[in-house]
């Protein structure tokens, strides 16, 4: 397809929403198997307690909180791409933002499970909400953990609203391309949208405002997640660099996950390769280079501050990270987050689809390890040598982690089959309109 | 009983034809116009005289409302059960920051959605469109065609039809 027209865009989307084929079903089978593992392990944990996780003295926050921060980070890129890149009119955004937004919603849905899983007694999760308990005691507003409840809840609400808002004109387009029951079913969420000037006027103004409001939200959410750590006095956590460091890390991991998702999507659906161009993926690769540099700089600054401050506990921790019992996690993290993305400086690698996919996987692994290094090593090596310890991974938390990927990809697989995974209206906006006098 | 629509609606293949027909209609005094486009186009906005949306007022109201509610909630809950921590103030302003910010964002989003729905409903009510089956079942407006709907009296229909045909409308439908 050399010249994309308005009609082509609709046809490509409608084709991608045809009943699933064998590859989709086999993929879904793997995903549901992973999810079943996670559900089983969680059920076992609820029945037998946190013994199936490695959480123990002194590491009270283990894989579950690592997973929570990891998934929130993944969820960051969607809103960044849909809101921040919309405001700055980045040209590579249009073809990838819908799938990125879906990724955000599903990643935040996944992240939201982990505080509940980490509680052990999942049925008491409502204690996190501001309601008076039996003694009339309210929640503690001075705790960053409570700020996090508000931040995550707001972020999830806004991400879902932004996602649904963007879908309305596209669902209306799918409705108009369908017949019978399908037309009726797509007509409900399309809410009578017919592309009139009145509808577009208020819709576009509302969408712009959403983007403007969501932009500070992107930066606030991961800053608040970082304060969960930074406002405590644990060595390795009590740092003012944490907010920007976490935000950059979140964008870094989110952009990598966008590539991990978009590359197979581009191969799976015919016609998508004409719309999701290599230069769009290259734009994401450039974002990865930029954020990788910030992340690498943050790692270096942490070590420098530990040395320059003269704080003995801080120095001890930052010696422990690269040379202690948990050192493989540290060095693997450095390789994945600082060294592997260097390859993207070479244009030939940046435009190579297999290379981009492999590097994105490295970054995903590296960012999970980064969160584990922050959570695990700091608690393993705090002030008192008497309580120093190590982290032992247990089967339950590993299965739940695998299950979380199953949960995330299950939603994504369903999404690509029932919703337009490319933004129809925005793609049309970005191509040349049909003109009689094209000069 | 539903009010009958009298007027004309036409479809266009090209954007420039659509814009020139809108300008001609407005110059001839037909201002009750509704257009259909597959995606938002500034050219149509310019032809229609750059209408402005009032959604931002609702967004701002939502932000103030959210901020106020958050501050009140934090102050009330903090004073309802005082937890003295050394000499720190019971009601501390900095700790309200994250809660007030998040609540402002949340409320401004809800107000924005509400305003969008209300304003679209109001404008759609003020600019009626044909009730005919042909119009309702025309399904290319969100695909690849542009549309112009003109509300006018039965006497003006031939004149409007002429303007639309002059600008090479693909299809002109009379509703009387």
Coordinates of C-alpha atoms in Angstrom, one line a residue:
Chain A
X1 CA 0.0 0.0 0.0
X2 CA 2.0 3.0 -1.2
X3 CA -0.6 5.7 -0.6
X4 CA -2.7 5.5 2.6
X5 CA -6.2 6.9 2.2
X6 CA -9.0 7.5 4.7
X7 CA -10.7 4.3 3.5
X8 CA -7.5 2.2 3.8
X9 CA -7.2 3.1 7.5
X10 CA -10.7 1.9 8.2
X11 CA -10.1 -1.3 6.2
X12 CA -6.9 -2.1 8.0
X13 CA -8.5 -1.7 11.4
X14 CA -11.6 -3.7 10.6
X15 CA -9.3 -6.5 9.2
X16 CA -7.4 -6.6 12.5
X17 CA -10.6 -7.2 14.4
X18 CA -11.7 -10.3 12.4
X19 CA -12.2 -13.5 14.5
X20 CA -9.0 -14.7 15.9
X21 CA -6.8 -17.2 14.0
X22 CA -4.7 -20.1 15.2
X23 CA -1.6 -18.1 16.3
X24 CA -3.8 -15.9 18.5
X25 CA -5.4 -18.9 20.1
X26 CA -2.1 -20.6 20.7
X27 CA -0.7 -17.4 22.2
X28 CA -3.8 -17.0 24.4
X29 CA -3.4 -20.6 25.6
X30 CA 0.2 -19.8 26.8
X31 CA -1.1 -16.6 28.5
X32 CA -3.9 -18.4 30.3
X33 CA -1.5 -21.1 31.5
X34 CA 0.8 -18.4 33.0
X35 CA -2.2 -16.7 34.5
X36 CA -3.4 -20.0 36.0
X37 CA 0.0 -20.4 37.6
X38 CA -0.3 -17.0 39.2
X39 CA -3.9 -17.6 40.4
X40 CA -3.0 -20.9 41.9
X41 CA 0.1 -19.5 43.7
X42 CA -2.0 -16.5 45.1
X43 CA -4.7 -18.8 46.3
X44 CA -2.0 -20.9 48.0
X45 CA -0.5 -17.8 49.6
X46 CA -3.9 -16.7 50.9
X47 CA -4.5 -20.1 52.4
X48 CA -0.9 -20.7 53.8
X49 CA 0.4 -17.2 54.3
X50 CA 3.5 -15.3 53.0
X51 CA 5.8 -18.3 53.5
X52 CA 5.5 -18.9 49.7
X53 CA 7.2 -15.6 49.1
X54 CA 10.7 -14.7 50.0
X55 CA 9.5 -11.8 52.3
X56 CA 11.1 -12.3 55.6
X57 CA 13.3 -10.4 58.1
X58 CA 15.0 -8.1 57.2
X59 CA 13.6 -7.8 53.6
X60 CA 9.9 -7.0 54.3
X61 CA 9.4 -5.6 50.8
X62 CA 10.4 -8.2 48.2
X63 CA 9.3 -9.3 44.8
X64 CA 5.7 -8.0 45.2
X65 CA 6.7 -4.4 45.7
X66 CA 9.3 -4.8 43.0
X67 CA 6.6 -6.0 40.7
X68 CA 4.3 -3.1 41.8
X69 CA 6.9 -0.5 40.9
X70 CA 7.8 -2.3 37.7
X71 CA 4.3 -2.4 36.4
X72 CA 3.5 1.2 37.4
X73 CA 6.7 2.1 35.4
X74 CA 5.4 0.2 32.4
X75 CA 2.1 2.1 32.7
X76 CA 3.9 5.3 32.5
X77 CA 4.8 5.3 28.8
X78 CA 1.2 5.1 27.6
X79 CA 0.2 8.4 29.1
X80 CA 3.5 9.9 28.2
X81 CA 3.0 9.0 24.6
X82 CA -0.7 9.9 24.5
X83 CA -0.5 13.1 26.5
X84 CA 3.0 14.6 26.5
X85 CA 3.9 13.7 23.0
X86 CA 0.4 14.9 21.9
X87 CA 1.2 18.3 23.4
X88 CA 4.6 18.6 21.7
X89 CA 3.1 17.1 18.4
X90 CA 5.7 14.4 18.1
X91 CA 5.1 12.8 14.7
X92 CA 6.0 9.2 15.7
X93 CA 3.2 9.1 18.3
X94 CA 0.2 8.7 16.1
X95 CA 0.6 5.1 15.0
X96 CA 1.6 3.7 18.4
X97 CA -0.4 5.7 21.0
X98 CA -3.6 3.6 21.1
X99 CA -1.7 0.4 21.9
X100 CA 0.4 2.3 24.4
X101 CA -2.6 3.7 26.2
X102 CA -4.1 0.2 26.4
X103 CA -0.8 -1.0 27.7
X104 CA -1.0 1.7 30.4
X105 CA -4.4 0.7 31.5
X106 CA -3.6 -3.0 31.7
X107 CA -0.2 -2.3 33.4
X108 CA -1.8 -0.2 36.1
X109 CA -4.5 -2.8 36.5
X110 CA -1.7 -5.3 37.0
X111 CA 0.3 -3.0 39.4
X112 CA -2.8 -2.4 41.5
X113 CA -2.9 -6.1 42.3
X114 CA 0.5 -6.2 44.0
X115 CA -0.1 -4.1 47.1
X116 CA -3.1 -6.4 47.7
X117 CA -1.0 -9.5 47.1
X118 CA 1.7 -8.1 49.3
X119 CA -0.7 -7.6 52.2
X120 CA -1.1 -11.3 52.6
X121 CA -4.6 -10.8 54.0
X122 CA -6.1 -9.6 50.7
X123 CA -9.6 -9.2 52.2
X124 CA -8.4 -6.4 54.4
X125 CA -7.2 -4.2 51.5
X126 CA -10.0 -1.8 52.1
X127 CA -8.0 -0.6 55.2
X128 CA -6.0 1.5 52.7
X129 CA -8.9 3.7 51.9
X130 CA -9.8 6.8 54.0
X131 CA -12.6 5.6 56.1
X132 CA -12.9 5.6 59.9
X133 CA -12.1 2.3 61.5
X134 CA -13.8 0.8 64.5
X135 CA -12.3 3.5 66.8
X136 CA -13.1 6.4 64.5
X137 CA -9.4 6.7 63.5
X138 CA -8.8 8.1 60.1
X139 CA -5.9 7.3 57.7
X140 CA -2.6 9.0 58.2
X141 CA -2.3 11.7 55.6
X142 CA 1.3 12.3 56.5
X143 CA 2.3 8.9 55.0
X144 CA 3.5 8.7 51.4
X145 CA 1.9 5.3 51.2
X146 CA -1.5 7.0 51.5
X147 CA -0.5 9.6 48.9
X148 CA 0.3 6.6 46.7
X149 CA -3.2 5.2 47.1
X150 CA -4.6 8.6 45.9
X151 CA -1.9 8.9 43.1
X152 CA -2.5 5.4 41.7
X153 CA -6.3 5.6 41.9
X154 CA -6.2 9.0 40.1
X155 CA -3.8 7.8 37.5
X156 CA -5.8 4.7 36.8
X157 CA -9.1 6.7 36.6
X158 CA -7.5 9.3 34.3
X159 CA -5.8 6.6 32.1
X160 CA -9.0 4.7 31.7
X161 CA -11.0 7.9 30.9
X162 CA -8.3 9.1 28.4
X163 CA -8.3 5.6 26.8
X164 CA -12.1 5.5 26.4
X165 CA -12.3 9.1 25.2
X166 CA -9.8 8.4 22.5
X167 CA -11.7 5.2 21.5
X168 CA -15.2 6.9 21.0
X169 CA -14.7 8.2 17.4
X170 CA -12.9 5.0 16.4
X171 CA -15.6 2.7 17.8
X172 CA -18.1 4.8 15.8
X173 CA -16.0 4.2 12.7
X174 CA -16.0 0.4 13.4
X175 CA -19.8 0.6 14.1
X176 CA -20.3 2.2 10.7
X177 CA -18.3 -0.6 9.0
X178 CA -20.2 -3.4 10.7
X179 CA -23.6 -5.0 10.3
X180 CA -26.2 -6.6 12.5
X181 CA -25.4 -7.4 16.1
X182 CA -21.8 -6.2 15.8
X183 CA -23.1 -2.8 14.7
X184 CA -25.5 -2.7 17.6
X185 CA -22.8 -3.7 20.1
X186 CA -20.2 -1.1 18.9
X187 CA -23.0 1.5 18.7
X188 CA -23.4 1.5 22.5
X189 CA -19.8 2.6 23.5
X190 CA -19.7 4.9 20.4
X191 CA -22.5 6.9 22.1
X192 CA -24.1 8.2 18.9
X193 CA -20.9 9.8 17.6
X194 CA -21.2 10.7 13.9
X195 CA -18.4 13.1 13.4
X196 CA -20.4 16.3 13.4
X197 CA -18.6 19.7 13.8
X198 CA -20.3 20.1 17.2
X199 CA -19.0 16.7 18.3
X200 CA -15.5 17.3 17.0
X201 CA -15.3 20.8 18.5
X202 CA -16.0 19.8 22.1
X203 CA -14.3 16.4 21.8
X204 CA -11.0 17.9 20.5
X205 CA -11.0 20.6 23.1
X206 CA -11.7 18.1 25.9
X207 CA -9.0 15.8 24.5
X208 CA -6.5 18.6 24.5
X209 CA -7.4 19.5 28.1
X210 CA -7.1 15.8 29.1
X211 CA -3.6 15.8 27.6
X212 CA -2.6 19.0 29.4
X213 CA -3.9 17.7 32.8
X214 CA -2.5 14.2 32.3
X215 CA 1.0 15.6 31.7
X216 CA 1.8 16.7 35.2
X217 CA 0.0 13.6 36.4
X218 CA 2.6 11.4 34.5
X219 CA 5.4 13.0 36.5
X220 CA 3.6 13.2 39.8
X221 CA 2.6 9.5 40.0
X222 CA 6.0 8.0 39.8
X223 CA 7.4 10.8 41.9
X224 CA 5.0 9.8 44.6
X225 CA 5.9 6.1 44.1
X226 CA 9.5 7.1 44.6
X227 CA 8.6 8.9 47.9
X228 CA 7.3 5.6 49.3
X229 CA 11.1 4.9 49.5
X230 CA 12.7 8.3 49.6
X231 CA 10.8 9.5 52.7
X232 CA 12.1 6.7 54.8
X233 CA 15.5 6.8 56.4
X234 CA 16.9 3.6 54.9
X235 CA 20.3 3.9 53.2
X236 CA 19.9 3.7 49.5
X237 CA 16.3 5.0 49.7
X238 CA 16.6 8.3 51.5
X239 CA 17.6 10.4 48.4
X240 CA 16.3 13.5 46.8
X241 CA 17.2 12.2 43.3
X242 CA 14.6 9.5 43.6
X243 CA 11.7 11.4 42.0
X244 CA 13.3 12.3 38.7
X245 CA 15.3 9.0 38.7
X246 CA 12.0 7.0 39.0
X247 CA 10.2 9.1 36.4
X248 CA 13.0 8.6 33.9
X249 CA 13.2 4.9 34.7
X250 CA 9.5 4.5 34.3
X251 CA 9.5 6.2 30.9
X252 CA 12.6 4.1 29.9
X253 CA 10.9 0.8 30.8
X254 CA 7.5 1.9 29.3
X255 CA 9.1 2.8 26.0
X256 CA 10.8 -0.6 25.9
X257 CA 7.5 -2.3 26.6
X258 CA 5.9 -0.3 23.8
X259 CA 8.5 -1.8 21.4
X260 CA 8.0 -5.3 22.9
X261 CA 4.3 -5.1 22.2
X262 CA 4.2 -3.1 18.9
X263 CA 6.8 -5.2 17.1
X264 CA 4.8 -8.4 17.3
X265 CA 1.6 -6.5 16.6
X266 CA 3.1 -5.0 13.5
X267 CA 4.0 -8.5 12.2
X268 CA 0.7 -10.2 13.3
X269 CA -1.7 -7.9 11.4
X270 CA -1.4 -7.3 7.7
X271 CA -1.4 -3.6 6.8
X272 CA -0.1 -2.5 10.2
X273 CA 3.5 -2.3 8.8
X274 CA 2.4 0.4 6.4
X275 CA 0.9 2.4 9.3
X276 CA 3.4 1.7 12.1
X277 CA 6.5 2.8 10.2
X278 CA 10.1 1.9 11.1
X279 CA 10.7 5.6 11.8
X280 CA 8.0 5.5 14.5
X281 CA 9.8 2.7 16.2
X282 CA 13.0 4.5 15.7
X283 CA 11.5 7.5 17.6
X284 CA 10.8 5.2 20.5
X285 CA 14.4 3.9 20.3
X286 CA 15.6 7.5 20.6
X287 CA 13.5 8.0 23.7
X288 CA 15.1 4.8 25.1
X289 CA 18.6 6.2 24.4
X290 CA 17.7 9.5 26.2
X291 CA 16.1 7.9 29.2
X292 CA 18.9 5.3 29.5
X293 CA 21.4 8.1 29.8
X294 CA 19.3 9.7 32.6
X295 CA 19.1 6.4 34.4
X296 CA 22.8 5.7 34.0
X297 CA 23.6 9.2 35.3
X298 CA 21.3 8.5 38.3
X299 CA 23.1 5.3 39.1
X300 CA 26.4 7.2 39.0
X301 CA 25.1 10.0 41.1
X302 CA 23.9 7.6 43.8
X303 CA 27.4 6.2 44.1
X304 CA 29.0 9.6 44.1
X305 CA 26.6 11.0 46.8
X306 CA 27.4 7.9 48.9
X307 CA 31.1 8.6 48.6
X308 CA 31.0 12.4 48.8
X309 CA 28.5 12.6 51.8
X310 CA 30.8 10.6 54.0
X311 CA 27.7 8.8 55.4
X312 CA 29.1 5.4 56.5
X313 CA 25.9 3.5 56.2
X314 CA 25.3 4.8 52.7
X315 CA 28.8 4.0 51.7
X316 CA 28.4 0.5 53.1
X317 CA 25.2 -0.1 51.1
X318 CA 26.7 1.1 47.9
X319 CA 29.7 -1.2 48.4
X320 CA 27.2 -4.0 49.1
X321 CA 25.2 -3.5 45.9
X322 CA 28.0 -4.3 43.4
X323 CA 30.1 -6.6 45.6
X324 CA 27.7 -8.2 48.1
X325 CA 25.6 -11.4 47.9
X326 CA 23.1 -9.8 45.5
X327 CA 25.8 -8.5 43.1
X328 CA 24.6 -10.6 40.0
X329 CA 21.4 -8.6 40.0
X330 CA 23.3 -5.3 40.1
X331 CA 25.7 -6.1 37.3
X332 CA 22.9 -7.6 35.1
X333 CA 21.0 -4.4 35.7
X334 CA 23.9 -2.3 34.6
X335 CA 24.3 -4.4 31.5
X336 CA 20.7 -4.3 30.5
X337 CA 20.0 -0.6 31.3
X338 CA 23.3 1.1 30.6
X339 CA 25.3 -1.0 28.2
X340 CA 22.7 -2.7 25.9
X341 CA 20.9 0.6 24.9
X342 CA 24.3 2.0 23.7
X343 CA 23.8 -0.2 20.6
X344 CA 20.9 2.1 19.7
X345 CA 23.2 4.9 18.9
X346 CA 24.0 3.1 15.7
X347 CA 21.3 3.9 13.1
X348 CA 21.5 0.5 11.5
X349 CA 20.6 -1.2 14.8
X350 CA 18.0 1.5 15.6
X351 CA 16.1 0.6 12.4
X352 CA 16.5 -3.1 12.6
X353 CA 13.3 -4.7 13.9
X354 CA 14.9 -7.8 15.5
X355 CA 17.6 -5.7 17.2
X356 CA 15.0 -3.3 18.6
X357 CA 12.9 -6.2 19.9
X358 CA 15.9 -7.9 21.6
X359 CA 17.1 -4.6 23.2
X360 CA 13.6 -3.9 24.4
X361 CA 13.6 -7.2 26.2
X362 CA 16.9 -6.5 27.8
X363 CA 15.6 -3.1 29.1
X364 CA 12.5 -4.8 30.5
X365 CA 14.6 -7.3 32.4
X366 CA 17.0 -4.6 33.5
X367 CA 14.3 -2.3 34.8
X368 CA 12.7 -5.2 36.8
X369 CA 16.2 -5.8 38.3
X370 CA 16.6 -2.1 39.0
X371 CA 13.5 -2.1 41.2
X372 CA 14.6 -5.3 42.9
X373 CA 18.0 -3.7 43.6
X374 CA 16.3 -0.7 45.1
X375 CA 13.9 -2.7 47.2
X376 CA 15.9 -5.7 48.1
X377 CA 19.5 -4.6 48.6
X378 CA 18.6 -1.6 50.7
X379 CA 16.6 -3.6 53.1
X380 CA 19.2 -6.4 53.1
X381 CA 21.9 -4.0 54.3
X382 CA 20.6 -1.2 56.5
X383 CA 22.1 0.3 59.6
X384 CA 22.6 -2.6 62.0
X385 CA 24.9 -5.5 60.9
X386 CA 22.9 -7.7 63.2
X387 CA 19.9 -7.6 60.9
X388 CA 21.8 -7.8 57.6
X389 CA 20.4 -10.6 55.4
X390 CA 19.9 -12.0 52.0
X391 CA 16.8 -12.6 49.8
X392 CA 15.7 -16.1 49.0
X393 CA 13.3 -16.3 46.0
X394 CA 10.4 -18.7 46.7
X395 CA 8.2 -20.5 44.2
X396 CA 5.0 -18.6 45.1
X397 CA 6.2 -15.2 44.2
X398 CA 7.9 -16.4 41.0
X399 CA 4.6 -18.0 39.9
X400 CA 2.7 -14.9 40.8
X401 CA 5.1 -12.8 38.8
X402 CA 4.7 -15.0 35.8
X403 CA 0.9 -14.9 36.4
X404 CA 1.1 -11.1 36.3
X405 CA 2.5 -11.2 32.8
X406 CA -0.3 -13.6 31.9
X407 CA -2.9 -11.2 33.3
X408 CA -1.4 -8.2 31.4
X409 CA -1.1 -10.0 28.1
X410 CA -4.5 -11.6 28.4
X411 CA -6.1 -8.1 28.4
X412 CA -3.9 -7.0 25.6
X413 CA -4.8 -10.0 23.4
X414 CA -8.5 -9.4 24.0
X415 CA -8.1 -5.7 23.3
X416 CA -6.4 -6.2 19.9
X417 CA -9.3 -8.3 18.8
X418 CA -12.3 -6.3 20.0
X419 CA -11.0 -2.7 19.9
X420 CA -9.3 -0.7 17.2
X421 CA -5.6 -1.0 18.2
X422 CA -4.6 2.0 16.0
X423 CA -6.1 5.4 16.4
X424 CA -8.3 5.7 13.3
X425 CA -9.3 9.4 13.5
X426 CA -5.8 10.6 14.4
X427 CA -4.2 8.5 11.7
X428 CA -6.6 10.2 9.2
X429 CA -5.7 13.6 10.6
X430 CA -2.0 12.9 10.0
X431 CA -2.4 11.9 6.3
X432 CA -3.2 14.3 3.4
X433 CA -7.0 14.9 3.1
X434 CA -8.7 14.2 -0.3
X435 CA -8.5 17.4 -2.3
X436 CA -9.8 18.2 -5.7
X437 CA -7.2 20.9 -6.2
X438 CA -4.3 19.2 -4.5
X439 CA -1.9 22.0 -5.5
Chain B
X1 CA -44.4 14.6 18.4
X2 CA -40.9 14.9 16.9
X3 CA -40.4 18.1 15.0
X4 CA -39.9 17.4 11.2
X5 CA -36.6 18.4 9.7
X6 CA -36.8 20.5 6.5
X7 CA -33.6 21.1 4.6
X8 CA -30.9 19.6 2.5
X9 CA -28.0 17.3 3.2
X10 CA -25.1 16.5 0.8
X11 CA -22.0 14.4 0.7
X12 CA -18.7 15.4 -0.7
X13 CA -15.6 13.4 -1.7
X14 CA -13.2 16.3 -1.4
X15 CA -12.4 18.5 1.5
X16 CA -11.9 21.7 -0.5
X17 CA -15.3 21.3 -2.1
X18 CA -16.9 20.9 1.3
X19 CA -15.2 24.1 2.6
X20 CA -16.1 26.2 -0.4
X21 CA -19.8 25.0 -0.2
X22 CA -19.9 25.9 3.6
X23 CA -18.5 29.4 2.8
X24 CA -21.1 29.9 0.0
X25 CA -23.9 28.8 2.2
X26 CA -22.9 31.1 5.0
X27 CA -22.5 34.0 2.5
X28 CA -26.1 33.3 1.3
X29 CA -27.4 33.5 4.9
X30 CA -27.7 29.8 5.8
X31 CA -26.1 29.6 9.2
X32 CA -27.8 26.5 10.6
X33 CA -25.2 24.1 9.4
X34 CA -24.0 20.8 10.6
X35 CA -21.0 19.2 9.0
X36 CA -19.7 15.6 9.1
X37 CA -16.0 14.7 8.7
X38 CA -14.1 11.4 9.1
X39 CA -11.6 13.2 11.4
X40 CA -11.3 16.7 12.9
X41 CA -10.2 19.2 10.2
X42 CA -9.2 22.8 10.9
X43 CA -10.2 23.7 7.3
X44 CA -13.9 23.0 8.3
X45 CA -13.5 25.0 11.5
X46 CA -12.2 28.0 9.5
X47 CA -15.0 27.8 7.0
X48 CA -17.5 27.7 9.9
X49 CA -15.9 30.8 11.5
X50 CA -13.7 29.1 14.1
X51 CA -16.3 28.3 16.8
X52 CA -15.0 28.0 20.3
X53 CA -15.8 25.4 23.0
X54 CA -16.6 26.3 26.5
X55 CA -15.3 23.0 27.9
X56 CA -12.2 24.6 29.5
X57 CA -14.4 26.5 32.0
X58 CA -15.7 23.2 33.3
X59 CA -12.2 21.9 33.6
X60 CA -11.1 24.9 35.6
X61 CA -14.2 24.6 37.9
X62 CA -13.4 20.9 38.4
X63 CA -9.8 21.7 39.4
X64 CA -10.9 24.3 42.0
X65 CA -13.6 22.0 43.3
X66 CA -11.2 19.1 43.7
X67 CA -8.6 21.2 45.4
X68 CA -11.1 22.6 47.9
X69 CA -12.7 19.2 48.7
X70 CA -9.2 17.6 49.2
X71 CA -8.1 20.4 51.6
X72 CA -11.4 20.2 53.5
X73 CA -11.2 16.4 53.8
X74 CA -7.6 16.3 55.0
X75 CA -8.2 19.1 57.5
X76 CA -11.4 17.6 58.9
X77 CA -10.0 14.0 59.2
X78 CA -6.7 15.3 60.7
X79 CA -8.6 17.3 63.4
X80 CA -11.2 14.6 64.0
X81 CA -8.5 12.4 65.6
X82 CA -5.4 14.3 66.5
X83 CA -2.1 12.4 66.3
X84 CA 0.5 14.6 68.1
X85 CA 4.0 14.0 66.7
X86 CA 6.6 15.9 68.7
X87 CA 6.1 19.6 67.9
X88 CA 4.9 19.2 64.4
X89 CA 1.7 21.0 63.4
X90 CA -1.4 18.9 63.6
X91 CA -2.7 20.4 60.3
X92 CA 0.3 20.5 58.0
X93 CA 0.1 22.3 54.7
X94 CA 2.9 20.5 52.7
X95 CA 1.3 17.1 53.3
X96 CA -1.9 18.3 51.6
X97 CA 0.0 18.9 48.3
X98 CA -0.1 15.4 46.8
X99 CA -3.7 14.7 47.9
X100 CA -4.9 18.2 46.7
X101 CA -3.1 17.8 43.4
X102 CA -4.4 14.3 42.7
X103 CA -8.0 15.3 43.6
X104 CA -7.8 18.5 41.5
X105 CA -6.8 16.4 38.5
X106 CA -9.4 13.8 39.1
X107 CA -12.3 16.3 39.5
X108 CA -11.1 18.4 36.5
X109 CA -11.2 15.2 34.4
X110 CA -14.7 14.3 35.6
X111 CA -16.0 17.9 35.0
X112 CA -14.4 17.9 31.5
X113 CA -16.1 14.7 30.5
X114 CA -19.4 16.0 31.9
X115 CA -19.1 19.3 30.1
X116 CA -18.2 17.6 26.8
X117 CA -21.3 15.4 27.0
X118 CA -23.6 18.3 28.0
X119 CA -22.3 20.7 25.3
X120 CA -22.4 18.1 22.6
X121 CA -26.0 17.3 23.5
X122 CA -26.9 21.0 23.7
X123 CA -25.4 21.8 20.3
X124 CA -26.9 18.7 18.7
X125 CA -30.3 19.8 20.0
X126 CA -29.8 23.3 18.7
X127 CA -28.8 22.1 15.2
X128 CA -31.3 19.3 14.2
X129 CA -30.4 16.8 11.6
X130 CA -32.6 14.8 9.2
X131 CA -34.7 12.0 10.7
X132 CA -34.9 10.0 7.5
X133 CA -33.7 6.4 7.2
X134 CA -31.4 7.3 4.4
X135 CA -29.5 9.9 6.5
X136 CA -29.4 7.7 9.6
X137 CA -28.1 4.7 7.7
X138 CA -25.5 6.6 5.6
X139 CA -22.3 5.1 7.0
X140 CA -19.4 6.8 5.1
X141 CA -19.1 10.0 7.2
X142 CA -16.6 8.3 9.5
X143 CA -15.0 6.5 6.6
X144 CA -14.0 8.7 3.7
X145 CA -16.8 11.2 3.0
X146 CA -17.6 14.8 4.1
X147 CA -21.1 15.9 4.8
X148 CA -23.0 19.1 5.0
X149 CA -26.5 19.4 6.6
X150 CA -28.4 22.6 6.0
X151 CA -31.5 23.4 8.1
X152 CA -33.8 25.8 6.0
X153 CA -37.3 26.5 5.1
X154 CA -39.1 24.5 2.3
X155 CA -38.9 27.6 0.1
X156 CA -35.1 27.8 0.3
X157 CA -34.5 24.1 -0.5
X158 CA -34.0 24.7 -4.3
X159 CA -31.5 27.5 -3.6
X160 CA -29.5 25.4 -1.1
X161 CA -29.6 22.5 -3.5
X162 CA -28.2 24.7 -6.2
X163 CA -25.3 25.9 -4.1
X164 CA -24.4 22.4 -3.0
X165 CA -24.5 21.1 -6.6
X166 CA -22.4 24.0 -7.8
X167 CA -19.7 22.9 -5.4
X168 CA -19.7 19.4 -6.9
X169 CA -21.5 17.6 -4.1
X170 CA -21.4 13.9 -4.7
X171 CA -25.0 13.3 -3.5
X172 CA -27.7 15.9 -2.6
X173 CA -30.7 14.8 -0.6
X174 CA -33.8 17.0 -0.1
X175 CA -35.7 16.6 3.2
X176 CA -39.1 18.4 3.0

